[in-house]
Short mmCIF file of C-alpha atoms in Angstrom, two decimals:
data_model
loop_
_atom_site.label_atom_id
_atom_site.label_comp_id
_atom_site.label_asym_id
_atom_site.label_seq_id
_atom_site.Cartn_x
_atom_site.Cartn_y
_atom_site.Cartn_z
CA UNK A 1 -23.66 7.36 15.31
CA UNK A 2 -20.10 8.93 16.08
CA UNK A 3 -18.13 11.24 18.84
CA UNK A 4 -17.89 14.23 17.56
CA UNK A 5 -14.60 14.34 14.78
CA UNK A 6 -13.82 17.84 15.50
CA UNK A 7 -9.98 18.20 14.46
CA UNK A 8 -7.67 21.13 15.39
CA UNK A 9 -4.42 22.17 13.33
CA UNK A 10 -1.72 24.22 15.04
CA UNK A 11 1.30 25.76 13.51
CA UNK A 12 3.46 26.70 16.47
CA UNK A 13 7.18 26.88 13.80
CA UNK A 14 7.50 30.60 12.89
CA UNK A 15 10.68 29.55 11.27
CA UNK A 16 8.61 26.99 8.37
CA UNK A 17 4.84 27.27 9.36
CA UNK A 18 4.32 23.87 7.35
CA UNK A 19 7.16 21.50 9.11
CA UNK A 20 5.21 20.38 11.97
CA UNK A 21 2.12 19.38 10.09
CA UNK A 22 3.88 17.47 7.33
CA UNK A 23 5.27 15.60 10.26
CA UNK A 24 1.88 14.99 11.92
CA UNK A 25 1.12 13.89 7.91
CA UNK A 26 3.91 11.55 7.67
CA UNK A 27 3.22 9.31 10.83
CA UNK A 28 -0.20 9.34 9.72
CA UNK A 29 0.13 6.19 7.64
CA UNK A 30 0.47 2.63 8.65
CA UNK A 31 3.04 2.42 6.57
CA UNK A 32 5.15 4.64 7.43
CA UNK A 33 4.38 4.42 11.16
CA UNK A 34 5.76 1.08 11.05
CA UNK A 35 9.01 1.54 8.65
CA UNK A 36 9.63 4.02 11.71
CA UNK A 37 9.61 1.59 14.14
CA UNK A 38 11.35 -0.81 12.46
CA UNK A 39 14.33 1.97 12.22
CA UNK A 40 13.99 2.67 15.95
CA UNK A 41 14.25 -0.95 16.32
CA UNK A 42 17.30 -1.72 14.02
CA UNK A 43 19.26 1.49 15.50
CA UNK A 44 18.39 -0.07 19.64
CA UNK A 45 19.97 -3.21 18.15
CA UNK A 46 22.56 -1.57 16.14
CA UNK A 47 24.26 0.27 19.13
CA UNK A 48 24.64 -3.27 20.92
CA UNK A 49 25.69 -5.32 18.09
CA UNK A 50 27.36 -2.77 15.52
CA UNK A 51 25.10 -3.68 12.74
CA UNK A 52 24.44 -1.81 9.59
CA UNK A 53 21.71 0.51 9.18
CA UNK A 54 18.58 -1.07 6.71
CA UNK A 55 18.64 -0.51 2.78
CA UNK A 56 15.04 -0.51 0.86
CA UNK A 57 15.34 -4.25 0.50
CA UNK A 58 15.83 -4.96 3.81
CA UNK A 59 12.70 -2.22 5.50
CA UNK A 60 10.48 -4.01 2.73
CA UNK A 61 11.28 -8.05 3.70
CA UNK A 62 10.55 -6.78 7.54
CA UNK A 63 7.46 -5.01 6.86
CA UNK A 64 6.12 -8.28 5.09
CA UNK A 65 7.39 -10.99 7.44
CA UNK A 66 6.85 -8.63 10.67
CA UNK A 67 3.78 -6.34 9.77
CA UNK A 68 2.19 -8.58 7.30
CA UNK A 69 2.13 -5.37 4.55
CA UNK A 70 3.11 -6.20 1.37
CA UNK A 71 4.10 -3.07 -0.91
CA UNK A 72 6.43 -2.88 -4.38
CA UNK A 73 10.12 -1.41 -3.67
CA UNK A 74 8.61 1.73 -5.91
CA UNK A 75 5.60 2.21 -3.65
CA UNK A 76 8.11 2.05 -0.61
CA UNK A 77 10.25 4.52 -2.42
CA UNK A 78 7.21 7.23 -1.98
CA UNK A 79 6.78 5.82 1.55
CA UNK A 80 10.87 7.26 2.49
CA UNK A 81 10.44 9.88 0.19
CA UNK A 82 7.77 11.18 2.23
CA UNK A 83 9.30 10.13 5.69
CA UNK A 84 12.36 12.27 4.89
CA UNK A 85 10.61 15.33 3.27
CA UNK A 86 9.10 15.43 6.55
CA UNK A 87 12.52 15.58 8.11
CA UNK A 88 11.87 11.85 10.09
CA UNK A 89 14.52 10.10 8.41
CA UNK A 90 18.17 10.53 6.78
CA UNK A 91 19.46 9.12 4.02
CA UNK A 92 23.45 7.33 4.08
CA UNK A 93 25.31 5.58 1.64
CA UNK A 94 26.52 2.48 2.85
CA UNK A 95 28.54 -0.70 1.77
CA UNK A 96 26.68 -3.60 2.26
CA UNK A 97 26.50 -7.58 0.83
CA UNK A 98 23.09 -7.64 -1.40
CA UNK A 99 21.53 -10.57 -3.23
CA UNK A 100 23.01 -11.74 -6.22
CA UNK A 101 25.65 -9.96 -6.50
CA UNK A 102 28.84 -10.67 -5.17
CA UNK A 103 30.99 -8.42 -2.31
CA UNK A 104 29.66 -5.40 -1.26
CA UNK A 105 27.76 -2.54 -3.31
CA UNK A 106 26.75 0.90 -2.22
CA UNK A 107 23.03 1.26 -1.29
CA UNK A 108 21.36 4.28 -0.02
CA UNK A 109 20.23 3.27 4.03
CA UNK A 110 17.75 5.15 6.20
CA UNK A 111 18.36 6.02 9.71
CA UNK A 112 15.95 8.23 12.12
CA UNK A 113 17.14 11.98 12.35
CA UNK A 114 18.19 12.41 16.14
CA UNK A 115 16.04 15.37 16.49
CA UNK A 116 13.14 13.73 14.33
CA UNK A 117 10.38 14.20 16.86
CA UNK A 118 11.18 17.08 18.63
CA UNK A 119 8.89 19.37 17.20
CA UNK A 120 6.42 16.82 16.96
CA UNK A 121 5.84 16.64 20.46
CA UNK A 122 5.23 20.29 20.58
CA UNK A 123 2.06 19.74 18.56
CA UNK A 124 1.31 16.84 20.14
CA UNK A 125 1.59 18.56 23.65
CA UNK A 126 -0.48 21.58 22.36
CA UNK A 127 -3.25 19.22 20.79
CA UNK A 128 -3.23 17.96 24.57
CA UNK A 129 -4.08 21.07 25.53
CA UNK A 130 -7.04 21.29 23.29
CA UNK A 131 -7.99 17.76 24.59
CA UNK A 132 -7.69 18.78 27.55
CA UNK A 133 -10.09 21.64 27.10
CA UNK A 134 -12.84 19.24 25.85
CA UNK A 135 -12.49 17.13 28.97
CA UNK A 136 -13.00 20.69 31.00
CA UNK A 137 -15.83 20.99 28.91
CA UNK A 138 -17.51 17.29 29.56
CA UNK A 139 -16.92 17.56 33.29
CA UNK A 140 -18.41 20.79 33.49
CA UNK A 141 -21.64 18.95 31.51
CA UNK A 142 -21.77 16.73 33.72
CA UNK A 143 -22.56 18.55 36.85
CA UNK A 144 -25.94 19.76 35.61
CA UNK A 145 -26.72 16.08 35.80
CA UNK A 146 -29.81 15.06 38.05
CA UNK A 147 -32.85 12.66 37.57
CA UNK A 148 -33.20 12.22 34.37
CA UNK A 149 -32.53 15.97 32.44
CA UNK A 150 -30.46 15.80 29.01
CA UNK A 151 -27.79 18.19 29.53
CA UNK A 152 -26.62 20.19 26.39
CA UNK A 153 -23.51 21.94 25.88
CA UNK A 154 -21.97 24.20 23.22
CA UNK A 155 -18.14 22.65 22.10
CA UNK A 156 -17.12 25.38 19.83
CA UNK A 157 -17.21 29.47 18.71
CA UNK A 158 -18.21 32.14 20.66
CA UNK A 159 -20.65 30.14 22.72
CA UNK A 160 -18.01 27.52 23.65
CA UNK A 161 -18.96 26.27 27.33
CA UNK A 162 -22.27 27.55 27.63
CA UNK A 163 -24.50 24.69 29.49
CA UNK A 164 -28.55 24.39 29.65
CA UNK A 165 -30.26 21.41 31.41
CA UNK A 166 -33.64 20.30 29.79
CA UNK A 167 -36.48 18.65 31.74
CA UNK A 168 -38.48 16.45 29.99
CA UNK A 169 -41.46 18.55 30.18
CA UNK A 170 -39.59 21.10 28.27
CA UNK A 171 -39.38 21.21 24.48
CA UNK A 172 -36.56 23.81 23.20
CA UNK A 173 -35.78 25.51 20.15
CA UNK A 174 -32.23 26.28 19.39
CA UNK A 175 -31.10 28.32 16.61
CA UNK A 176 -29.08 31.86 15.94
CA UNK A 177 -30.21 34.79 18.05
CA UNK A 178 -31.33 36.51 14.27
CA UNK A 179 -33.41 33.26 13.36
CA UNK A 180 -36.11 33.82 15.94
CA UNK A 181 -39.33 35.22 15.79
CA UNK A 182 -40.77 37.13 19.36
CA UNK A 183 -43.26 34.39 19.34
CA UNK A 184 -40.22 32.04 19.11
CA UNK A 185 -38.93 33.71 22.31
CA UNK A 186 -42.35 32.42 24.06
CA UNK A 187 -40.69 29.04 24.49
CA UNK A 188 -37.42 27.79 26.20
CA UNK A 189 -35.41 28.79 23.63
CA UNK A 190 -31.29 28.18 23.08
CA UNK A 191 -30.03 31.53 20.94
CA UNK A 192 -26.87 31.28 19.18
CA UNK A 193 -24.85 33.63 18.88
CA UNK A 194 -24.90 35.58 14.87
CA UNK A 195 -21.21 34.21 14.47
CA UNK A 196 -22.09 31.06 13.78
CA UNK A 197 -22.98 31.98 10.04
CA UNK A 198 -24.02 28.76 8.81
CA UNK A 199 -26.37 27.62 10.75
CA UNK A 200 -29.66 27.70 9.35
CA UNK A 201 -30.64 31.41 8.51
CA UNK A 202 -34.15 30.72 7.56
CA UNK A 203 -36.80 32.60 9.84
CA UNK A 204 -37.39 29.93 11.86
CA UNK A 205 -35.06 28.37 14.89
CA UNK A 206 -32.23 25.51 13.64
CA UNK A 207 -33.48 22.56 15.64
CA UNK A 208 -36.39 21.56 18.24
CA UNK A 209 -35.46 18.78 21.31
CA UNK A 210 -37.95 17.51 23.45
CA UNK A 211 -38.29 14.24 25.52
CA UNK A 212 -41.75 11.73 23.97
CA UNK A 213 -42.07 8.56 25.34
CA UNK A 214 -39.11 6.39 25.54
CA UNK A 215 -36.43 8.89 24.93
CA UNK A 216 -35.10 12.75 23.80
CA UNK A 217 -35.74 13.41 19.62
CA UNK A 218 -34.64 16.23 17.59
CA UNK A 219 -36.87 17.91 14.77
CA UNK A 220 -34.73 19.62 12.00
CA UNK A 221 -37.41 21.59 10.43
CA UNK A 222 -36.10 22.95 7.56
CA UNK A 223 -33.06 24.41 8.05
CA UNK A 224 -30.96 25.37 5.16
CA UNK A 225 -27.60 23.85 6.21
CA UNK A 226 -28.95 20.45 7.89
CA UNK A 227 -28.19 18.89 10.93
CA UNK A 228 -25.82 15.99 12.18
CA UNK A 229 -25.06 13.56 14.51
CA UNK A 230 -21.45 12.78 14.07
CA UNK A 231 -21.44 12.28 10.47
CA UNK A 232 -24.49 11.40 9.96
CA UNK A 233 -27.26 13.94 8.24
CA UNK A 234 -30.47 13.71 10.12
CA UNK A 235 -33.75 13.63 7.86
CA UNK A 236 -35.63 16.77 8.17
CA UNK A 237 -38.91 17.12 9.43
CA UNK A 238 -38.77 13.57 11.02
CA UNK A 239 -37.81 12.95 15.00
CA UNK A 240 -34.81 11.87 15.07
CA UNK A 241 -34.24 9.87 18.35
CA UNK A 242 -31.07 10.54 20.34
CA UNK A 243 -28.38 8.28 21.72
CA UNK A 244 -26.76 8.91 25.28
CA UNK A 245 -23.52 11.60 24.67
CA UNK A 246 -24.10 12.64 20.94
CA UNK A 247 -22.77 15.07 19.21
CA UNK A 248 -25.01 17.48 17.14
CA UNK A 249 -24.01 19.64 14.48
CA UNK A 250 -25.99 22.60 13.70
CA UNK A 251 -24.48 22.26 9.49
CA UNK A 252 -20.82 21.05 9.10
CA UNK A 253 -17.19 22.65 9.03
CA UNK A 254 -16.73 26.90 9.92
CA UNK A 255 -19.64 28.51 10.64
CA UNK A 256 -21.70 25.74 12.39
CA UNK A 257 -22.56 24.96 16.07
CA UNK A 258 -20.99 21.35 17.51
CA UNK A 259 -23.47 20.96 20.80
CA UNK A 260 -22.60 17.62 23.34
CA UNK A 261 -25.88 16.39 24.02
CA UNK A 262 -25.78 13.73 27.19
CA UNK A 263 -28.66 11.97 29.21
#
């Protein structure tokens, strides 16, 4: 079983709305992450020894005798390609001595853009922020924390933030307000609010927790859109036992419920 995976997108660039995310695309690679360094690191060592900047041939020999990543010069073609459509990297011509050939030839170099990360820091500052508000959200769990309770709390939508401490003499049903029955309401019950469309909109509540035994279980009855911890579908109509701080989703992507469970 997983942390939750939940991942947010921001376009903060009025001016080209898909810049900053073809960025956050482009150092997503091993690959690429390390032909960057290895252009921060050439251009350090360039300003102290006035060297040349690094032609395909060269960024290729250092990523196999450095990084250990072997790649054809046509696959590290795509690599650049992609590193400067994502505004990373320039390309310069440049004079330079190459292998088997004698004096110098032009070759097409790479060097990092001066202002290559600017705007990636802005999203990476405002994913902080969303971080950030996760951590709010985990601290604030853990206060209802006493004896031995499982503490639930709601990490997304409408309902983002609500908290409810179960005792283990207390089994609960949690599901969208519109999926309960008034005989439902008879128990401890956790209603969902409507928005959260995907969750199971059979008459009957999305999921049942209760403590038996050795440890807390969920029951997914039958719900119509399933129920997850981390990635991982549980079976329905089976308990399901729980590990400390999981993450259950009530059906996956828009529309579902992501609720930390912790003990």
């Amino acid at each position: 079983m997983s942390d939750s995976d939940i991942n947010k997108t921001a376009i903060i660039d009025p001016e080209d709305p898909n810049l900053i995310s073809e960025k956050l695309s482009a150092v997503n690679n091993k690959v690429r992450f390390s032909i960057l360094e290895i252009l921060r690191d050439n251009q350090k060592y360039n300003q102290a020894q006035s060297k040349d900047p690094l032609y395909s041939r060269e960024i290729n020999s250092i990523l196999l005798n450095n990084y250990n990543i072997e790649i054809t010069p046509q696959m590290l073609g795509q690599h650049i390609k992609k590193l400067k459509d994502a505004g990373l990297v320039n390309e310069i011509e440049i004079k330079k001595e190459v292998p088997n050939k004698v004096g110098k030839r032009g070759v097409k170099a790479y060097v990092l853009k001066e202002d290559a990360f600017e705007d990636l820091f802005l999203e990476i500052n405002f994913l902080s922020d969303e971080l950030f508000t996760f951590f709010d959200l985990y601290k604030s769990n853990q206060k209802f924390h006493e004896d031995e309770n499982c503490v639930l709390t709601i990490f997304n939508g409408v309902d983002k933030g609500k908290t409810f401490k179960v005792r283990k003499d207390e089994t609960v049903l949690i599901g969208r307000k519109a999926s309960f029955s008034q005989g439902d309401l008879a128990s401890f019950s956790i209603l969902l609010d409507n928005s959260y469309d995907t969750v199971s909109n059979v008459s009957k509540p999305h999921l049942k927790l209760f403590y038996k035994d050795d440890g807390w279980y969920i029951i997914d009855g039958s719900s119509s859109n399933g129920t997850f911890i981390g990635d991982i579908e549980v079976q329905k109509g089976r308990p399901t036992k729980l590990r400390p701080n999981s993450f259950l989703k009530l059906s996956r992507g828009n529309g579902g419920a992501v609720i930390y469970c912790s003990f």
